[in-house]
Amino acid sequence: MKVKEIELKGHIIDSFILPKVFDTIMDFDGEFEVLQFEIGKHKTDPSYARILVKGKDRRHLDDILGELHKVGAIVPEIKETKLEPAPKDMTLPENFYSTTNHPTYVRLNNDWIVVKNIEMDCSIVVDKKKNRAFCKPISRIKKGDLVAVGKEGVRVEPPERPREYSVFEFMKSTVSSEKPNQIIVKQIASAIREVKARKKKVLVVAGPAIIHTGAGKHLARLIRDGFVDVLFAGNALAVHDIESQLYGTSLGLDIKTGRPTERGHRNHLCAINEVMRAGSIKRLVQKGKIKGGIMYECIKHNVPFVLAGSIRDDGPLPEVITDVIEAQNTMRKHLKSVDLALMFSTMLHSIAVGNILPSHVKTICVDINPATVTKLTDRGTAQALGIVTDVGIFLPMLKKEL
Amino acid sequence: MKVKEIELKGHIIDSFILPKVFDTIMDFDGEFEVLQFEIGKHKTDPSYARILVKGKDRRHLDDILGELHKVGAIVPEIKETKLEPAPKDMTLPENFYSTTNHPTYVRLNNDWIVVKNIEMDCSIVVDKKKNRAFCKPISRIKKGDLVAVGKEGVRVEPPERPREYSVFEFMKSTVSSEKPNQIIVKQIASAIREVKARKKKVLVVAGPAIIHTGAGKHLARLIRDGFVDVLFAGNALAVHDIESQLYGTSLGLDIKTGRPTERGHRNHLCAINEVMRAGSIKRLVQKGKIKGGIMYECIKHNVPFVLAGSIRDDGPLPEVITDVIEAQNTMRKHLKSVDLALMFSTMLHSIAVGNILPSHVKTICVDINPATVTKLTDRGTAQALGIVTDVGIFLPMLKKEL
Amino acid sequence: MKVKEIELKGHIIDSFILPKVFDTIMDFDGEFEVLQFEIGKHKTDPSYARILVKGKDRRHLDDILGELHKVGAIVPEIKETKLEPAPKDMTLPENFYSTTNHPTYVRLNNDWIVVKNIEMDCSIVVDKKKNRAFCKPISRIKKGDLVAVGKEGVRVEPPERPREYSVFEFMKSTVSSEKPNQIIVKQIASAIREVKARKKKVLVVAGPAIIHTGAGKHLARLIRDGFVDVLFAGNALAVHDIESQLYGTSLGLDIKTGRPTERGHRNHLCAINEVMRAGSIKRLVQKGKIKGGIMYECIKHNVPFVLAGSIRDDGPLPEVITDVIEAQNTMRKHLKSVDLALMFSTMLHSIAVGNILPSHVKTICVDINPATVTKLTDRGTAQALGIVTDVGIFLPMLKKEL
Amino acid sequence: MKVKEIELKGHIIDSFILPKVFDTIMDFDGEFEVLQFEIGKHKTDPSYARILVKGKDRRHLDDILGELHKVGAIVPEIKETKLEPAPKDMTLPENFYSTTNHPTYVRLNNDWIVVKNIEMDCSIVVDKKKNRAFCKPISRIKKGDLVAVGKEGVRVEPPERPREYSVFEFMKSTVSSEKPNQIIVKQIASAIREVKARKKKVLVVAGPAIIHTGAGKHLARLIRDGFVDVLFAGNALAVHDIESQLYGTSLGLDIKTGRPTERGHRNHLCAINEVMRAGSIKRLVQKGKIKGGIMYECIKHNVPFVLAGSIRDDGPLPEVITDVIEAQNTMRKHLKSVDLALMFSTMLHSIAVGNILPSHVKTICVDINPATVTKLTDRGTAQALGIVTDVGIFLPMLKKEL
């Protein structure tokens, strides 16, 4: 039997850290012994635990510790982070450390250094000269990069439960549609205002159902009014937004009456063709061909947008980044200072953005399909608050509250 | 090979009647020969078809004709409806005619007599003395009732496509959530006004999600303003409506703030207990214990309601009809003059009511779960228009339009 | 500010009891002070906590304590349970104690007495002479029944996490369809065998999709082979089971070829009529009219079944209990010794049965619609393990494993 | 008022072509007059209709004709297809003809020329010298390409209903899960055998849920046994397939026991890293690092595969085509001779492949989420047969039938 001592600090009981530690050990058929435990006596006091974890053998113990590490357990004797060079481009050393999306620190020269740009499922690369550490996806690894290996000398800080009631705790565990949604709209509106007041950024991730349901003008309004700092979307959102501006239709249904015109597909291809003729969405706007809509407001108000390509795309529009890795990297550049992410009706983009968001970014996912939210949280974006509702009537209400 | 001549009349092409006839014959591996066909030359002209249907044997032909009969095919040589007495209570003669939910006529004394109270999956009972015919569910059959058997002498008139565009044709074939819902709200509002203008009735079938999502007050308002003529619901709607009036909660969540109070279950039991103490919902209202809400408005404005029991019920409240067959029969009594049925967020009640509605009643089913609408139409309520959206924000919008 | 001391014992950390206590206090904006805490040092050692809970006033404190009580917190100074007589039939005294579905004890004559037939959302009635306590739904309360009021002298024992890995912990938190279902089938098969080995009962709650998907014969086989001790279902399951035996169809689709015969509705009405003619399902079987199927096997092997009515029912069959309260009470009688409940494809019956099951009954809910499982657990059947899959291919696999 | 004569030929009634023509005219508030109508007297006889379509003005008439054209209506006086040069790369002339996914012909030199590689939402480019016509997406248009404009001289042949019963007609209109799925499995198996017997190709489009549900080995077996001619998938399918081969896990859950190992994310990153180290999936197989699985069988049996990138991808693997337009074009190259497409549990790839499939390719979409099928058919892949079931137990059954 192999043993290892771990330490936990903070609001570890009500933030479900200590329970998860015990649970995990038992899920893995391990054993534990609590060596020391000091409970926080009041709600603002931190707790402290020192626990001996026991595995059947080295591998078993390592499996358990790997999991415990992710929820914030640290090994008390502080060691330097071990580093190994990447053997070639886009290849990691064998025992590379795999990141979570929580704030992470590496031990360099007896000091804890924060890992920059943290996101899940990446590796940590250290610049020894500058004494700095970066989170890097495997696609950006260069031969010789010094990569953190093993778990020693790496510290993770999972998020703690806020000390008071917050909308982001509300309905945390379930994805039910039977909730008082009008109230939630108000709470989200106040969360947006609060983020703006702190001079932080609001990211909107938007799917084309916004246009199909006639809610495009409401999102456009939010952009015009300065509530959106950056927009991530795909080709379809931009195409149907422009289609609705040029022809008053979305997928060929008249936005105002809901009646079919010459249905769908020709109009969206014409919209693409008009952009092609102009050269870009930006040129289309500058030429005065469209006078409103989501893309128009982004361009007029200098709100940066990233249109990421997908294999479903018609066209695509010139601004669409067709290489998915380049699209990911472009999105990463815009995440700085983002404190709130609003995801509207897009499973693909929501999961993709969830993958690169650090866990401290408050995330709200609005979708009529509960599976979108379930998948988002299953894949590690545990901070996401899911709201199962109709974006076509949610957005007008949100606009009204702001 | 056995053959039989059938006849079809009306807008049989664009109402998909003739195509379904051909389709059905081929699905059943039968053959056909078109004897006569006169097409309506303009959109208001009826068409006429005379077709020889061929089956491998008598049984095969009967199977095919059974299906064709339901879409309106009639056998040209007009025979009297055959009648046989029911052998005992709640038992039908062997070859009983099984109804559709379309207008139906029986041939008595060389005359076509309309079948009253038509609904699907029932039998036809004839009162020879009074020369009248009634649709009866098996549970109400009495020994000796004269029941229609076979298909001869029975005529069905399936609904025809309206000659102009209507919201009830719109999105008919699919149950998609990507539709411009704000427009649909307007169109439904105008359908309600149009029914009221014709002095016909609007039926609302309501599930408890209306209360949980905070939309109860909007439905209450529609009742107060006279847009609802009859309400069908279950115990839970009434309980949570009263809970929200007494304690400001629904399933224990504060309706105004969305925050938990002492959660859920105690409050709804207390609401039940208060009604029990008063003796009935009506007495509770009369005693002034509640001052608003759906049940309150129904009672104050003499809008009849039927609360049908289910095995999930807590309590139930005194007005709840715990015998399901009695509940069905009570609902049937209130369907007279109903021309529009609005179903909000209840799969059980929507399907149950769908079962007893004639096909001419325009039916709108609003539910966040697409399966509710799919099941409703799969089970024969083909006229239902499904709207996949959040009732919690749909009802406020509907109220605003009215 | 009002304060009260509470006590917690057992595996309160990894069973999420202590975290929920802290969480709840903070959700309610309360304060706490930990007076004493002794942590279980090994995985089989219990922990102990004594906590001072603080509320703004008496009502606030009571709200918090009401919630804490449900997760097992007890007030250390042991008082007798307060009792008050019911003011009239079906009416409870004002401050009645509302039950959870966990094992519950009342304090009578300085002794802890277990409450029999515990289920959620009921009241506790004490028989002082016999020194016994019973859980009773409001519908069965008689005037003068001695009902427990307040929370003092009532103790709840929420379930603890098992000390080793179990299928019932697996995927507990999420209802995802992306799980290795073949493995789960094996684990459920072994759970069934284990329950049978302990001479306990397996309850099956079954919806008609079992018949529509062609899986009826597999459930029939499980009944014949003795794996099912009691069956709860509705009219539709029995009707379509008998329809499939008499005519080889379910809702009119041929069970073997999937092709339409004379579609749907006539066959199921004929099946109802055949039962009516025979007098009951039992008589139909005894007369040899059907030779197999779910109902046949139940009757042949003396497996008791309860068919509960619903307002959707056609017919219904004579064995169907049309009064929903009588149906609930009949189901309650069959729950004795049930240790495992398998719920297949029926939202209505699953939630209804979940309402009356004590929390120690392991519950598995198989449905292709994730909403069924979400609603089941939202409504308090927290022990339910949800499996989102197709019952039509799940049941054959389960049969193969048994 | 403007008028135009159109012609329709074939099984236009039971293939719902004529009804759709009338329906469309009325949806658009147009008028019609039937000039000539000859009905096919037997089920193999074609029908013929000549209809005068009336619109309020030129634009209204054009809108109506645009729709009618898509369902196969043709203008009797045969004119040459009008051609205009593309004004620049990736830009079409104003009035470009937008394709459907049905067989399409252009009129060149008094001859009907078939348009090669037809797919929806593209344009038609004519090579005048070679007298040939091609379907081209806008992204491949070169300056000066001769593009078909207007609708004159273009003929579309929508699919007709087969003259006998077929699984592909079965349940066509609805996406219900209550269907006898075991039968459908048999029918799909025989459809696969029938396509192979005709020496045509079977395409499989596969999502990672296949691996997560433990069904990977069954798909691998189908590939080994020669039932799959080409595989389209994404990075995740390949990664988790290789993860399951290297470590016995999928997203970190043990494939055999379903229990967590060191959970999820590290293992799939290690799998990516192993492929990176080897240089490619192909090299990994050649080096003998994996001995089975989907990718292994593809490589061993020379079954071509296309891995298309998405913004969700980790890694991605070297074989993944990260540029989405290049990925589309590569998929197009593999569609030749494909007569059957099986889509398993992937909304993104199913819709993307649906976009580029001609309508004659029989398409079966298996997904536990009904929304996938609804979206697929909503977006024009009307031939898709949707099966709402669990791929984890569907694939084992399919393998058994083959």
PDB file of C-alpha atoms in Angstrom, chain C residues 44-142:
ATOM      1  CA  THR C  44     -16.028   3.757   7.826  1.00  0.00           C
ATOM      2  CA  ASP C  45     -15.848   6.170  10.789  1.00  0.00           C
ATOM      3  CA  PRO C  46     -18.800   8.479  11.324  1.00  0.00           C
ATOM      4  CA  SER C  47     -18.339  12.213  11.847  1.00  0.00           C
ATOM      5  CA  TYR C  48     -20.132  14.440  14.304  1.00  0.00           C
ATOM      6  CA  ALA C  49     -21.012  18.137  14.194  1.00  0.00           C
ATOM      7  CA  ARG C  50     -22.720  20.505  16.577  1.00  0.00           C
ATOM      8  CA  ILE C  51     -23.641  23.810  14.968  1.00  0.00           C
ATOM      9  CA  LEU C  52     -25.299  26.989  16.167  1.00  0.00           C
ATOM     10  CA  VAL C  53     -27.677  28.254  13.468  1.00  0.00           C
ATOM     11  CA  LYS C  54     -28.558  31.955  13.490  1.00  0.00           C
ATOM     12  CA  GLY C  55     -31.573  33.610  11.880  1.00  0.00           C
ATOM     13  CA  LYS C  56     -32.704  37.224  11.794  1.00  0.00           C
ATOM     14  CA  ASP C  57     -35.857  36.441  13.704  1.00  0.00           C
ATOM     15  CA  ARG C  58     -37.954  33.504  14.829  1.00  0.00           C
ATOM     16  CA  ARG C  59     -39.580  33.009  11.410  1.00  0.00           C
ATOM     17  CA  HIS C  60     -36.308  33.232   9.527  1.00  0.00           C
ATOM     18  CA  LEU C  61     -34.689  30.752  11.888  1.00  0.00           C
ATOM     19  CA  ASP C  62     -37.652  28.397  11.548  1.00  0.00           C
ATOM     20  CA  ASP C  63     -37.433  28.535   7.768  1.00  0.00           C
ATOM     21  CA  ILE C  64     -33.770  27.577   7.922  1.00  0.00           C
ATOM     22  CA  LEU C  65     -34.325  24.852  10.497  1.00  0.00           C
ATOM     23  CA  GLY C  66     -37.176  23.434   8.419  1.00  0.00           C
ATOM     24  CA  GLU C  67     -34.789  22.868   5.572  1.00  0.00           C
ATOM     25  CA  LEU C  68     -31.963  21.568   7.768  1.00  0.00           C
ATOM     26  CA  HIS C  69     -34.313  19.144   9.393  1.00  0.00           C
ATOM     27  CA  LYS C  70     -34.968  17.483   6.049  1.00  0.00           C
ATOM     28  CA  VAL C  71     -31.301  16.709   5.528  1.00  0.00           C
ATOM     29  CA  GLY C  72     -31.092  15.074   8.913  1.00  0.00           C
ATOM     30  CA  ALA C  73     -30.152  17.861  11.348  1.00  0.00           C
ATOM     31  CA  ILE C  74     -31.573  17.253  14.795  1.00  0.00           C
ATOM     32  CA  VAL C  75     -31.999  19.444  17.807  1.00  0.00           C
ATOM     33  CA  PRO C  76     -29.932  17.885  20.602  1.00  0.00           C
ATOM     34  CA  GLU C  77     -32.245  18.447  23.554  1.00  0.00           C
ATOM     35  CA  ILE C  78     -34.690  15.666  22.886  1.00  0.00           C
ATOM     36  CA  LYS C  79     -38.294  16.633  23.266  1.00  0.00           C
ATOM     37  CA  GLU C  80     -41.470  14.646  22.858  1.00  0.00           C
ATOM     38  CA  THR C  81     -43.224  14.967  19.497  1.00  0.00           C
ATOM     39  CA  LYS C  82     -46.068  17.420  19.747  1.00  0.00           C
ATOM     40  CA  LEU C  83     -49.414  16.056  18.632  1.00  0.00           C
ATOM     41  CA  GLU C  84     -52.642  17.759  17.708  1.00  0.00           C
ATOM     42  CA  PRO C  85     -55.943  16.274  16.607  1.00  0.00           C
ATOM     43  CA  ALA C  86     -57.082  16.694  13.007  1.00  0.00           C
ATOM     44  CA  PRO C  87     -59.931  19.246  13.011  1.00  0.00           C
ATOM     45  CA  LYS C  88     -61.978  17.282  10.492  1.00  0.00           C
ATOM     46  CA  ASP C  89     -61.654  14.546   7.895  1.00  0.00           C
ATOM     47  CA  MET C  90     -59.005  15.273   5.261  1.00  0.00           C
ATOM     48  CA  THR C  91     -57.807  18.345   7.125  1.00  0.00           C
ATOM     49  CA  LEU C  92     -54.614  18.737   9.139  1.00  0.00           C
ATOM     50  CA  PRO C  93     -53.853  20.898  12.160  1.00  0.00           C
ATOM     51  CA  GLU C  94     -52.164  24.188  11.191  1.00  0.00           C
ATOM     52  CA  ASN C  95     -48.549  23.468  11.982  1.00  0.00           C
ATOM     53  CA  PHE C  96     -48.518  19.845  10.774  1.00  0.00           C
ATOM     54  CA  TYR C  97     -45.190  18.152  10.173  1.00  0.00           C
ATOM     55  CA  SER C  98     -44.649  17.434   6.466  1.00  0.00           C
ATOM     56  CA  THR C  99     -42.699  14.253   5.747  1.00  0.00           C
ATOM     57  CA  THR C 100     -39.677  13.521   3.582  1.00  0.00           C
ATOM     58  CA  ASN C 101     -39.240  10.091   1.991  1.00  0.00           C
ATOM     59  CA  HIS C 102     -36.354   9.211   4.338  1.00  0.00           C
ATOM     60  CA  PRO C 103     -36.600   6.930   7.390  1.00  0.00           C
ATOM     61  CA  THR C 104     -38.266   9.023  10.101  1.00  0.00           C
ATOM     62  CA  TYR C 105     -38.707   8.628  13.851  1.00  0.00           C
ATOM     63  CA  VAL C 106     -40.957  10.337  16.356  1.00  0.00           C
ATOM     64  CA  ARG C 107     -40.257  10.711  20.073  1.00  0.00           C
ATOM     65  CA  LEU C 108     -42.960   9.090  22.154  1.00  0.00           C
ATOM     66  CA  ASN C 109     -42.583   8.369  25.853  1.00  0.00           C
ATOM     67  CA  ASN C 110     -38.849   9.015  25.687  1.00  0.00           C
ATOM     68  CA  ASP C 111     -38.425   6.518  22.924  1.00  0.00           C
ATOM     69  CA  TRP C 112     -37.727   6.885  19.191  1.00  0.00           C
ATOM     70  CA  ILE C 113     -40.528   5.175  17.249  1.00  0.00           C
ATOM     71  CA  VAL C 114     -40.148   4.540  13.508  1.00  0.00           C
ATOM     72  CA  VAL C 115     -42.821   6.029  11.266  1.00  0.00           C
ATOM     73  CA  LYS C 116     -44.354   3.242   9.185  1.00  0.00           C
ATOM     74  CA  ASN C 117     -45.004   3.461   5.416  1.00  0.00           C
ATOM     75  CA  ILE C 118     -42.959   6.607   5.086  1.00  0.00           C
ATOM     76  CA  GLU C 119     -43.408   8.606   1.883  1.00  0.00           C
ATOM     77  CA  MET C 120     -42.877  12.241   0.993  1.00  0.00           C
ATOM     78  CA  ASP C 121     -45.377  15.083   1.421  1.00  0.00           C
ATOM     79  CA  CYS C 122     -47.571  13.369   3.973  1.00  0.00           C
ATOM     80  CA  SER C 123     -48.256  13.778   7.657  1.00  0.00           C
ATOM     81  CA  ILE C 124     -47.471  11.579  10.682  1.00  0.00           C
ATOM     82  CA  VAL C 125     -50.328  10.134  12.691  1.00  0.00           C
ATOM     83  CA  VAL C 126     -49.656   8.593  16.087  1.00  0.00           C
ATOM     84  CA  ASP C 127     -51.585   5.797  17.747  1.00  0.00           C
ATOM     85  CA  LYS C 128     -50.830   6.539  21.392  1.00  0.00           C
ATOM     86  CA  LYS C 129     -52.283   3.350  22.764  1.00  0.00           C
ATOM     87  CA  LYS C 130     -50.253   1.065  20.601  1.00  0.00           C
ATOM     88  CA  ASN C 131     -47.253   3.418  20.682  1.00  0.00           C
ATOM     89  CA  ARG C 132     -47.052   3.409  16.902  1.00  0.00           C
ATOM     90  CA  ALA C 133     -46.682   6.068  14.208  1.00  0.00           C
ATOM     91  CA  PHE C 134     -47.857   6.022  10.598  1.00  0.00           C
ATOM     92  CA  CYS C 135     -47.315   8.159   7.550  1.00  0.00           C
ATOM     93  CA  LYS C 136     -50.665   9.255   6.090  1.00  0.00           C
ATOM     94  CA  PRO C 137     -51.606  11.258   3.013  1.00  0.00           C
ATOM     95  CA  ILE C 138     -54.072  14.055   3.663  1.00  0.00           C
ATOM     96  CA  SER C 139     -56.813  12.178   1.837  1.00  0.00           C
ATOM     97  CA  ARG C 140     -56.814   9.503   4.531  1.00  0.00           C
ATOM     98  CA  ILE C 141     -56.831  11.772   7.571  1.00  0.00           C
ATOM     99  CA  LYS C 142     -59.819  11.252   9.860  1.00  0.00           C
TER     100      LYS C 142
END
